[in-house]
Coordinates of C-alpha atoms in Angstrom, one line a residue:
X1 CA 0.1 0.2 0.0
X2 CA 2.9 2.4 1.2
X3 CA 4.8 2.0 -1.9
X4 CA 1.7 2.4 -4.3
X5 CA 1.1 5.8 -2.4
X6 CA 4.7 6.8 -3.1
X7 CA 3.8 6.3 -6.8
X8 CA 1.0 8.5 -6.8
X9 CA 2.5 11.2 -4.9
X10 CA 6.2 10.9 -6.4
X11 CA 9.4 9.1 -5.3
X12 CA 10.3 12.1 -3.5
X13 CA 8.0 13.0 -1.6
X14 CA 8.3 12.6 2.5
X15 CA 6.3 10.0 4.2
X16 CA 5.2 9.3 7.7
X17 CA 6.8 5.7 7.4
X18 CA 10.0 7.1 6.7
X19 CA 10.5 9.4 10.3
X20 CA 13.3 11.0 11.4
X21 CA 13.1 11.1 15.1
X22 CA 15.5 13.5 15.5
X23 CA 13.4 15.9 13.0
X24 CA 10.1 15.4 14.7
X25 CA 7.5 16.3 17.4
X26 CA 7.2 14.2 20.2
X27 CA 3.9 12.4 20.8
X28 CA 1.1 10.1 20.7
X29 CA 0.7 7.0 22.7
X30 CA 0.4 3.9 20.3
X31 CA 0.7 6.4 17.4
X32 CA 0.1 3.6 14.9
X33 CA 0.3 5.6 11.9
X34 CA 2.9 8.3 12.9
X35 CA 0.8 11.3 12.5
X36 CA 1.2 12.6 15.7
X37 CA 5.3 12.8 15.3
X38 CA 5.0 14.2 11.4
X39 CA 6.5 17.1 10.6
X40 CA 4.5 20.1 8.4
X41 CA 6.3 18.2 5.5
X42 CA 5.8 14.6 5.7
X43 CA 2.5 13.6 4.7
X44 CA -0.5 11.6 6.6
X45 CA -3.5 9.9 5.1
X46 CA -6.7 11.2 6.5
X47 CA -8.3 8.1 7.3
X48 CA -12.0 7.7 8.4
X49 CA -14.6 5.2 9.4
X50 CA -17.7 5.0 6.7
X51 CA -20.5 4.1 9.2
X52 CA -21.2 6.9 12.0
X53 CA -21.1 5.5 15.5
X54 CA -19.4 6.0 19.0
X55 CA -17.3 9.6 18.9
X56 CA -18.1 9.9 15.2
X57 CA -21.7 9.6 15.6
X58 CA -21.6 12.6 18.5
X59 CA -19.8 14.5 15.6
X60 CA -22.2 14.0 12.6
X61 CA -24.8 17.0 12.5
X62 CA -27.2 15.0 10.7
X63 CA -27.5 12.0 13.4
X64 CA -26.3 13.8 16.4
X65 CA -28.9 14.0 19.0
X66 CA -26.4 15.2 22.1
X67 CA -27.8 14.0 25.8
X68 CA -31.3 12.7 23.8
X69 CA -29.4 9.3 22.9
X70 CA -31.5 6.7 25.0
X71 CA -29.7 4.3 27.3
X72 CA -30.8 1.4 24.2
X73 CA -29.0 3.7 21.7
X74 CA -25.7 4.5 23.9
X75 CA -25.3 0.9 24.3
X76 CA -26.1 0.0 20.5
X77 CA -23.8 2.7 19.3
X78 CA -20.7 2.6 21.7
X79 CA -21.6 5.8 22.8
X80 CA -20.9 4.4 27.1
X81 CA -18.8 6.8 28.4
X82 CA -18.9 9.4 25.9
X83 CA -21.6 11.1 27.2
X84 CA -22.8 12.2 30.7
X85 CA -25.2 9.8 32.1
X86 CA -28.3 12.5 31.7
X87 CA -30.8 11.7 29.2
X88 CA -32.6 14.7 28.3
X89 CA -35.7 15.4 25.5
X90 CA -35.2 17.6 22.8
X91 CA -37.2 19.9 24.2
X92 CA -35.6 20.7 27.1
X93 CA -32.5 20.9 24.8
X94 CA -34.3 23.6 22.9
X95 CA -35.0 25.6 26.1
X96 CA -31.5 25.7 27.0
X97 CA -30.1 26.4 24.0
X98 CA -32.9 29.6 23.5
X99 CA -31.9 30.9 27.1
X100 CA -28.1 30.6 26.1
X101 CA -28.9 32.4 22.9
X102 CA -30.6 35.0 24.8
X103 CA -27.6 35.8 27.3
X104 CA -25.8 37.3 24.1
X105 CA -25.9 40.9 24.1
X106 CA -24.5 41.1 20.2
X107 CA -26.8 39.7 17.3
X108 CA -23.8 38.6 15.5
X109 CA -23.1 36.7 18.7
X110 CA -26.4 34.7 18.6
X111 CA -25.6 33.8 14.9
X112 CA -22.2 32.4 15.6
X113 CA -23.8 30.6 18.1
X114 CA -26.5 29.4 15.8
X115 CA -24.2 28.4 13.1
X116 CA -22.4 26.2 15.6
X117 CA -25.3 24.6 16.4
X118 CA -26.5 24.1 13.0
X119 CA -22.7 22.1 12.3
X120 CA -23.0 20.3 15.6
X121 CA -26.8 19.2 15.4
X122 CA -28.6 19.8 12.4
X123 CA -32.0 18.6 14.0
X124 CA -32.2 20.7 17.2
X125 CA -31.2 23.7 15.0
X126 CA -34.0 23.5 12.9
X127 CA -36.6 23.0 15.5
X128 CA -35.1 25.9 17.6
X129 CA -35.7 27.8 14.2
X130 CA -39.2 26.4 13.5
X131 CA -40.3 27.1 17.0
X132 CA -38.9 30.6 17.7
X133 CA -38.9 31.5 14.0
X134 CA -39.9 35.2 14.9
X135 CA -37.3 35.6 17.3
X136 CA -34.5 34.2 15.4
X137 CA -35.5 35.2 11.7
X138 CA -33.5 38.4 12.0
X139 CA -30.7 36.3 13.3
X140 CA -29.9 33.9 10.8
X141 CA -31.2 36.0 7.9
X142 CA -31.6 39.8 7.8
X143 CA -30.3 42.0 9.4
X144 CA -27.7 40.3 11.0
X145 CA -26.4 37.9 8.2
X146 CA -25.8 41.2 6.6
X147 CA -23.0 42.2 9.5
X148 CA -22.3 38.2 9.3
X149 CA -21.1 38.8 5.8
X150 CA -19.3 41.7 6.7
X151 CA -17.1 40.1 8.8
X152 CA -17.4 36.3 7.7
X153 CA -13.6 36.0 7.2
X154 CA -12.9 36.9 10.6
X155 CA -15.5 34.7 12.2
X156 CA -14.9 31.6 9.8
X157 CA -14.4 28.5 11.1
X158 CA -15.6 25.6 9.4
X159 CA -16.6 25.6 5.6
X160 CA -20.3 25.1 4.5
X161 CA -21.7 24.8 0.9
X162 CA -19.2 24.9 -2.1
X163 CA -16.5 27.6 -3.0
X164 CA -16.1 27.4 -6.9
X165 CA -13.4 30.2 -8.0
X166 CA -11.8 31.0 -11.2
X167 CA -9.0 28.6 -9.9
X168 CA -11.3 25.8 -10.6
X169 CA -12.3 26.9 -14.6
X170 CA -12.7 23.9 -16.3
X171 CA -13.1 21.4 -13.7
X172 CA -16.6 22.6 -12.1
X173 CA -17.9 19.7 -12.7
X174 CA -15.1 17.7 -10.4
X175 CA -16.1 20.3 -7.8
X176 CA -19.9 19.7 -7.7
X177 CA -18.8 15.9 -7.3
X178 CA -16.5 16.6 -4.1
X179 CA -20.1 17.6 -2.6
X180 CA -21.2 14.4 -1.0
X181 CA -24.9 14.4 -1.3
X182 CA -26.1 13.5 -4.8
X183 CA -29.8 14.4 -4.7
X184 CA -29.7 17.9 -4.8
X185 CA -33.1 19.6 -5.2
X186 CA -32.3 23.2 -4.3
X187 CA -29.5 25.6 -5.3
X188 CA -28.7 28.7 -3.9
X189 CA -26.1 30.6 -5.4
X190 CA -24.3 34.4 -5.5
X191 CA -21.3 35.9 -6.8
X192 CA -21.3 38.1 -3.9
X193 CA -21.4 41.4 -5.9
X194 CA -24.7 43.1 -4.6
X195 CA -24.9 41.5 -0.9
X196 CA -28.2 43.3 0.4
X197 CA -27.5 46.9 0.5
X198 CA -23.7 46.7 1.4
X199 CA -22.5 46.2 -1.9
X200 CA -19.4 43.9 -3.2
X201 CA -18.4 41.4 -0.2
X202 CA -16.8 39.0 -2.5
X203 CA -16.2 35.6 -1.4
X204 CA -18.0 36.5 2.2
X205 CA -21.2 36.4 0.6
X206 CA -21.7 33.0 1.2
X207 CA -23.7 34.0 4.3
X208 CA -26.6 34.8 2.2
X209 CA -26.6 31.4 0.4
X210 CA -26.5 29.1 3.8
X211 CA -28.9 31.6 5.4
X212 CA -31.6 31.2 2.5
X213 CA -31.1 27.5 2.5
X214 CA -31.9 27.3 6.2
X215 CA -35.2 28.9 5.7
X216 CA -35.6 27.0 2.8
X217 CA -35.6 23.9 5.3
X218 CA -37.2 25.7 8.2
X219 CA -40.0 27.6 6.6
X220 CA -40.8 25.6 4.0
X221 CA -40.0 21.8 4.6
X222 CA -37.1 21.2 1.7
X223 CA -34.4 18.5 3.7
X224 CA -31.3 19.8 4.6
X225 CA -29.5 16.9 2.6
X226 CA -31.6 18.2 -0.7
X227 CA -29.9 22.2 -0.4
X228 CA -26.8 23.3 -1.3
X229 CA -25.4 26.8 -1.2
X230 CA -22.6 28.1 -3.6
X231 CA -20.6 30.8 -4.0
X232 CA -18.8 31.6 -6.8
X233 CA -15.6 33.3 -6.3
X234 CA -14.9 35.6 -9.3
X235 CA -12.6 38.1 -7.1
X236 CA -14.0 41.5 -5.9
X237 CA -13.5 45.1 -6.3
X238 CA -13.7 45.9 -2.4
X239 CA -10.4 47.0 -1.9
X240 CA -11.0 47.2 2.0
X241 CA -11.7 43.4 1.5
X242 CA -8.4 42.9 -0.6
X243 CA -6.5 44.4 2.0
X244 CA -8.0 42.4 4.9
X245 CA -5.3 39.6 6.1
X246 CA -8.6 37.4 7.3
X247 CA -10.2 37.4 3.9
X248 CA -11.0 34.3 2.4
X249 CA -11.4 34.7 -1.2
X250 CA -9.4 35.4 -4.3
X251 CA -7.1 38.2 -3.7
X252 CA -7.9 39.5 -7.2
X253 CA -10.4 42.2 -9.2
X254 CA -13.9 40.6 -10.5
X255 CA -13.9 38.5 -13.5
X256 CA -15.7 40.7 -16.1
X257 CA -17.1 40.5 -20.1
X258 CA -16.3 37.1 -21.6
X259 CA -14.1 35.2 -18.8
X260 CA -17.2 35.9 -16.3
X261 CA -19.7 34.8 -19.1
X262 CA -17.8 31.6 -19.8
X263 CA -17.2 30.7 -16.0
X264 CA -21.2 31.1 -15.5
X265 CA -21.9 28.8 -18.6
X266 CA -19.6 26.5 -17.2
X267 CA -21.5 26.6 -14.0
X268 CA -24.7 26.2 -15.3
X269 CA -23.7 23.1 -17.7
X270 CA -22.1 21.1 -14.7
X271 CA -25.0 21.5 -12.4
X272 CA -27.5 20.5 -15.1
X273 CA -24.7 17.5 -15.6
X274 CA -24.5 16.5 -12.5
X275 CA -27.9 17.1 -10.9
X276 CA -30.5 17.1 -13.8
X277 CA -33.2 19.0 -15.3
X278 CA -35.2 19.4 -12.2
X279 CA -32.8 21.1 -9.6
X280 CA -33.9 24.5 -8.6
X281 CA -31.0 27.1 -9.0
X282 CA -31.8 30.3 -7.3
X283 CA -29.5 33.7 -8.2
X284 CA -29.1 35.4 -5.0
X285 CA -27.3 38.9 -5.0
X286 CA -25.9 39.4 -8.0
X287 CA -25.2 42.9 -9.5
X288 CA -28.2 44.2 -11.5
X289 CA -26.0 43.9 -15.0
X290 CA -25.8 40.5 -14.5
X291 CA -28.8 39.5 -12.5
X292 CA -31.4 40.1 -15.4
X293 CA -28.8 39.0 -18.1
X294 CA -28.6 35.9 -16.2
X295 CA -32.0 35.0 -15.5
X296 CA -33.2 35.8 -19.3
X297 CA -30.1 33.7 -20.4
X298 CA -30.9 30.5 -18.7
X299 CA -34.9 30.9 -18.0
X300 CA -35.5 28.6 -20.8
X301 CA -32.8 26.4 -20.6
X302 CA -32.6 25.9 -16.6
X303 CA -34.8 25.5 -13.8
X304 CA -33.9 29.0 -12.3
X305 CA -35.1 31.5 -10.2
X306 CA -33.7 34.9 -9.0
X307 CA -35.0 35.9 -5.4
X308 CA -34.3 39.5 -5.5
X309 CA -36.4 40.2 -8.7
X310 CA -38.7 37.3 -8.9
X311 CA -38.9 36.6 -4.7
X312 CA -39.3 40.4 -3.7
X313 CA -41.5 41.3 -6.4
X314 CA -43.8 38.4 -5.7
X315 CA -43.8 39.3 -1.8
X316 CA -44.9 43.0 -2.5
X317 CA -47.4 42.4 -4.8
X318 CA -48.9 39.8 -2.2
X319 CA -48.8 43.0 0.2
X320 CA -50.6 45.3 -2.2
X321 CA -53.3 42.6 -3.1
X322 CA -53.9 42.3 0.6
X323 CA -54.1 46.3 1.0
X324 CA -57.0 46.1 -1.3
X325 CA -58.9 44.5 1.2
X326 CA -57.9 46.7 3.8
X327 CA -58.7 49.7 1.6
X328 CA -61.0 49.1 -1.1
X329 CA -60.6 48.8 -5.0
X330 CA -58.4 47.2 -7.2
X331 CA -54.7 47.2 -8.0
X332 CA -55.5 49.2 -11.2
X333 CA -56.9 52.1 -9.0
X334 CA -53.5 53.1 -8.0
X335 CA -50.2 55.1 -8.9
X336 CA -47.3 53.5 -8.0
X337 CA -44.1 55.4 -7.7
X338 CA -40.6 53.8 -7.0
X339 CA -37.3 54.8 -5.7
X340 CA -34.4 52.8 -7.2
X341 CA -35.0 51.1 -10.5
X342 CA -32.8 48.0 -10.0
X343 CA -33.6 44.6 -10.2
X344 CA -35.5 44.6 -7.1
X345 CA -37.6 47.7 -8.2
X346 CA -38.3 46.7 -11.8
X347 CA -38.9 43.1 -10.8
X348 CA -41.7 44.3 -8.7
X349 CA -42.8 47.0 -11.2
X350 CA -43.4 44.3 -13.9
X351 CA -45.2 41.8 -11.6
X352 CA -47.5 44.8 -10.7
X353 CA -48.1 45.3 -14.2
X354 CA -48.3 41.5 -14.8
X355 CA -51.3 41.2 -12.2
X356 CA -53.3 44.5 -13.3
X357 CA -53.3 43.3 -17.3
X358 CA -54.5 39.6 -15.7
X359 CA -57.3 41.2 -13.9
X360 CA -58.2 44.2 -16.5
X361 CA -57.4 42.2 -19.5
X362 CA -55.5 45.6 -20.3
X363 CA -52.1 45.4 -22.4
X364 CA -49.1 45.0 -20.3
X365 CA -48.0 48.1 -22.2
X366 CA -50.8 50.2 -20.9
X367 CA -50.6 48.9 -17.7
X368 CA -47.0 50.0 -16.9
X369 CA -48.2 53.3 -17.7
X370 CA -49.4 53.3 -14.2
X371 CA -46.3 52.5 -12.8
X372 CA -43.3 55.5 -12.4
X373 CA -39.6 54.9 -11.4
X374 CA -36.9 57.0 -9.8
X375 CA -33.3 56.2 -10.2
X376 CA -30.1 58.2 -9.4
X377 CA -30.7 60.7 -11.9
X378 CA -34.2 61.4 -11.5
X379 CA -37.8 60.3 -12.4
X380 CA -36.9 57.9 -16.0
X381 CA -38.8 59.7 -18.8
X382 CA -38.9 59.2 -22.2
X383 CA -36.3 61.7 -23.2
X384 CA -33.8 59.6 -21.1
X385 CA -34.3 56.2 -23.2
X386 CA -31.8 56.1 -25.3
X387 CA -29.2 56.3 -22.2
X388 CA -31.0 53.6 -19.8
X389 CA -30.1 50.4 -19.4
X390 CA -32.4 47.8 -20.8
X391 CA -34.4 46.8 -17.9
X392 CA -35.1 50.1 -17.2
X393 CA -36.4 51.3 -20.9
X394 CA -40.2 50.0 -20.3
X395 CA -40.7 52.6 -17.5
X396 CA -39.8 55.5 -19.4
X397 CA -43.0 57.4 -19.9
X398 CA -44.0 60.9 -21.2
X399 CA -43.2 63.4 -18.5
X400 CA -41.0 66.6 -18.0
X401 CA -37.7 65.7 -16.4
X402 CA -37.8 65.5 -12.3
X403 CA -34.5 65.1 -10.3
X404 CA -35.5 64.3 -7.6
X405 CA -37.9 62.2 -5.3
X406 CA -40.1 65.1 -3.8
X407 CA -40.7 66.5 -7.3
X408 CA -41.9 63.2 -8.4
X409 CA -44.2 62.7 -5.5
X410 CA -45.5 66.3 -6.2
X411 CA -46.0 65.7 -9.7
X412 CA -47.0 61.9 -10.0
X413 CA -49.3 62.2 -6.8
X414 CA -48.8 58.6 -6.4
X415 CA -51.3 56.0 -3.9
X416 CA -48.4 53.9 -3.5
X417 CA -44.6 54.7 -2.7
X418 CA -42.0 51.9 -2.8
X419 CA -38.4 52.1 -1.7
X420 CA -35.9 49.7 -3.3
X421 CA -32.7 52.0 -3.3
X422 CA -30.5 50.4 -0.9
X423 CA -30.0 53.7 0.4
X424 CA -31.4 54.8 4.4
X425 CA -33.5 57.9 5.2
X426 CA -34.5 58.9 1.6
X427 CA -38.0 58.8 2.2
X428 CA -38.1 62.2 4.3
X429 CA -40.5 63.9 6.5
X430 CA -41.0 66.0 3.3
X431 CA -41.9 63.3 0.9
X432 CA -43.6 61.4 3.6
X433 CA -46.2 64.2 4.7
X434 CA -46.6 65.5 0.9
X435 CA -47.8 61.9 0.0
X436 CA -50.0 62.0 2.8
X437 CA -51.6 65.5 2.0
X438 CA -53.2 64.0 -1.0
X439 CA -54.0 60.2 0.2
X440 CA -56.0 59.1 3.0
X441 CA -54.3 56.3 3.7
X442 CA -50.9 56.3 1.7
X443 CA -49.1 53.0 0.9
X444 CA -45.7 53.4 2.0
X445 CA -43.1 50.1 1.6
X446 CA -39.6 50.8 2.5
X447 CA -37.9 47.8 1.4
X448 CA -34.1 48.0 1.6
X449 CA -31.9 45.7 3.7
X450 CA -30.4 45.9 6.1
X451 CA -32.1 48.0 8.8
X452 CA -29.7 50.7 8.6
X453 CA -30.8 50.9 5.0
X454 CA -34.1 51.2 5.2
X455 CA -35.7 54.3 3.4
X456 CA -37.4 55.2 6.6
X457 CA -38.3 53.8 10.1
X458 CA -41.7 52.5 11.1
X459 CA -41.5 55.7 13.8
X460 CA -41.3 58.3 11.1
X461 CA -43.6 56.8 8.8
X462 CA -46.4 56.9 11.1
X463 CA -45.4 60.1 12.7
X464 CA -45.2 61.9 9.5
X465 CA -48.0 60.6 8.2
X466 CA -50.2 61.3 11.5
X467 CA -50.9 57.7 11.6
X468 CA -52.3 57.0 8.3
X469 CA -49.8 55.0 6.3
X470 CA -50.3 51.6 5.5
X471 CA -46.8 50.7 6.1
X472 CA -44.3 47.7 5.5
X473 CA -40.4 47.4 5.7
X474 CA -37.8 45.0 4.4
X475 CA -36.2 44.5 7.5
X476 CA -38.1 44.0 11.2
X477 CA -39.3 47.1 13.2
X478 CA -41.1 47.2 16.4
X479 CA -44.7 48.1 16.9
X480 CA -45.3 51.8 17.1
X481 CA -47.6 53.9 19.1
X482 CA -49.0 57.1 17.9
X483 CA -52.0 59.1 19.4
X484 CA -52.9 56.3 21.6
X485 CA -52.9 53.6 18.6
X486 CA -50.5 51.0 18.7
X487 CA -49.0 50.4 14.8
X488 CA -47.5 47.0 13.9
X489 CA -45.2 47.4 10.7
X490 CA -45.6 44.5 8.2
X491 CA -42.4 43.2 7.1
X492 CA -42.3 42.5 3.5
X493 CA -39.6 39.6 3.8
X494 CA -38.8 37.5 0.6
X495 CA -39.0 34.6 3.4
X496 CA -42.6 34.7 3.0
X497 CA -42.6 33.6 -0.6
X498 CA -39.3 31.7 -1.4
X499 CA -39.6 28.8 0.6
X500 CA -43.0 27.6 -0.1
X501 CA -42.3 28.8 -3.7
X502 CA -39.2 26.1 -4.1
X503 CA -41.2 23.7 -2.2
X504 CA -44.2 23.9 -4.5
X505 CA -41.1 23.9 -7.9
X506 CA -39.4 20.7 -6.2
X507 CA -42.6 18.6 -5.4
X508 CA -44.5 19.2 -8.9
X509 CA -40.9 18.2 -10.4
X510 CA -41.6 21.4 -12.3
X511 CA -39.0 21.8 -15.2
X512 CA -39.2 26.0 -15.7
X513 CA -40.6 28.7 -13.5
X514 CA -43.4 30.9 -14.9
X515 CA -44.2 34.5 -14.2
X516 CA -47.9 32.7 -13.2
X517 CA -46.6 30.6 -10.8
X518 CA -45.2 34.2 -8.9
X519 CA -48.5 35.5 -9.7
X520 CA -50.1 32.6 -7.6
X521 CA -47.5 32.5 -5.0
X522 CA -48.7 36.2 -4.5
X523 CA -52.6 35.6 -4.5
X524 CA -51.8 32.6 -1.9
X525 CA -49.9 34.6 0.6
X526 CA -52.5 37.6 0.5
X527 CA -55.1 35.0 1.2
X528 CA -53.0 34.2 4.6
X529 CA -54.1 37.8 6.0
X530 CA -56.7 37.5 8.2
X531 CA -59.3 40.0 9.5
X532 CA -57.4 40.1 13.1
X533 CA -54.3 41.2 11.0
X534 CA -56.0 44.4 8.7
X535 CA -57.3 45.2 12.2
X536 CA -53.7 46.0 13.1
X537 CA -52.9 47.8 10.1
X538 CA -51.1 44.4 8.6
X539 CA -50.7 43.6 4.9
X540 CA -48.8 40.7 5.9
X541 CA -49.9 37.6 8.6
X542 CA -47.4 36.4 11.2
X543 CA -44.2 34.6 10.5
X544 CA -45.7 32.1 13.2
X545 CA -47.8 30.6 11.0
X546 CA -44.9 30.4 8.3
X547 CA -45.3 26.7 7.9
X548 CA -48.9 27.0 6.9
X549 CA -48.7 29.5 4.7
X550 CA -45.8 28.0 2.9
X551 CA -48.1 24.9 2.5
X552 CA -50.7 27.1 1.0
X553 CA -47.9 28.5 -1.6
X554 CA -46.4 25.5 -2.7
X555 CA -49.8 24.3 -3.4
X556 CA -50.8 26.9 -5.3
X557 CA -47.4 27.2 -7.0
X558 CA -47.6 23.3 -7.7
X559 CA -51.3 23.9 -9.2
X560 CA -50.0 26.3 -11.6
X561 CA -47.0 24.2 -12.6
X562 CA -49.4 21.2 -13.7
X563 CA -52.1 23.7 -15.4
X564 CA -49.1 25.4 -17.4
X565 CA -48.0 21.6 -18.1
X566 CA -44.6 22.1 -16.5
X567 CA -45.1 19.7 -14.0
X568 CA -43.1 16.2 -14.2
X569 CA -44.3 14.6 -11.1
X570 CA -47.3 12.3 -12.3
X571 CA -50.0 11.6 -11.2
X572 CA -50.9 15.0 -9.7
X573 CA -51.9 14.4 -6.0
X574 CA -55.7 15.2 -5.1
X575 CA -55.4 17.7 -2.5
X576 CA -52.3 19.6 -3.2
X577 CA -52.0 21.3 0.5
X578 CA -51.8 18.1 2.5
X579 CA -49.4 16.8 -0.2
X580 CA -47.2 19.7 0.7
X581 CA -47.6 19.5 4.3
X582 CA -46.6 15.5 4.0
X583 CA -43.6 16.6 2.1
X584 CA -42.0 18.7 4.7
X585 CA -38.9 18.2 6.5
X586 CA -39.8 17.0 10.4
X587 CA -36.7 18.3 12.8
X588 CA -37.9 15.8 15.5
X589 CA -35.1 13.2 16.7
X590 CA -35.1 9.9 14.9
X591 CA -34.8 6.4 16.9
X592 CA -31.9 4.7 16.0
X593 CA -32.2 0.8 15.8

């Protein structure tokens, strides 16, 4: 065996069987393989066992139960002496962990504790997240995940998911085969160029795919082993990261042009070759100029979904549909003004126009005229059309140029104001007072993440509108008391949509994503808002019911996939809601033989 290994390594390579005691570090009782005495230059073989039992079982996150192993399991699986004698329930473990997490003062400390738990005891992590979703969602997702990505190099301990860098060009299929799971159903992939509202974080954007997929499991019930987070490291233009000694990615400028295109093409081809036609690939936090192109290029050849463009659009549309129940009327009765004309803003605008067209039977070109966008150069109007990026051109309407949001509000007189700018405090007092002056109940959605980038706070929106605003944000805000009334701000969080949407796609065996499936998801979410929620001014249901909500969204998405002929799983289940619930991953501990 050793001669064979020498042949592979090369005849001159040092080997642990060729040890010189004078040159090695002392150590190891019965050091059979010489590992403890090896120098850094000498090679050792990473021997492992194939079946998790005993010590290894306690370090396998999928099967580890900690102190919940029963007497019989401890005997059968060689755990005697490896655990204290106490046997505790999963519920008691959950209470202990939550008590510990609440002791931390900083959200990032809570995030790190949860990531450690996920790496040590998978089922306990998901039970914790499911049972305490409203408390823990801001930790594993926005806003805390943004800070985690900024500091990912400093807090990095164990790798999660796959890191595919330009070094692997020409070998991406081989890299995918290094992942131990073969039955992958959902991939979330980022290149880290536009992480939330924080900009280019390069390889450290991995916190986003990891966080999103934990929600796919906790909120949508997709099993953890079927989820794969991937970061495509094509470099970064963030000088601070390039000069950071703890940065974990390639220290080079971002690849662009043909090099970038070829790299993405190899990746998409390899994913399809390795995992098949029905793996859902979710693009996450790509820059505008790449996000639209990727969705357009692969939308007809792969099962792809962009949460920033399509997921955000679907959840915002759901809130607007629900608001019509609260205010009366229909979507076509409103005039919409956006601050921000990137992938989120234009994606939301297009889905609103599609739904208005569906409801009124009017051409979509006419429906778009109800929607106006403001970008960094002012109101998007027809005289600017030649200089606009392609995704902004449908929103260039006839109007005189206006350079700022306040002028646009006074001229357009919108009933709905939506912020996707990624810039905090841009819904100023003057802007909110202006829209409130000609609307009895203005709809104001400050959607930018994380909290620091929100266009305005809940307190500002309710105070400046004198308590009249129907308000929702992208990040969580506490309830606000104004004139003796408690106003509860809704959260237009993509986590309402993408987990249920993904489950619907997976359980129907859909081979492509169609806009009608997004509309179906929006309507399903809006239908989950109750009278009790409306009485509090909410246009979204509470997250405490998210698994039930996700099951209804999944059923609606699957039904639309079957209707469109895009579903491959036959026969179609009779009750899609019950089927969705039956497909959901359960975090309850299993009993071992």
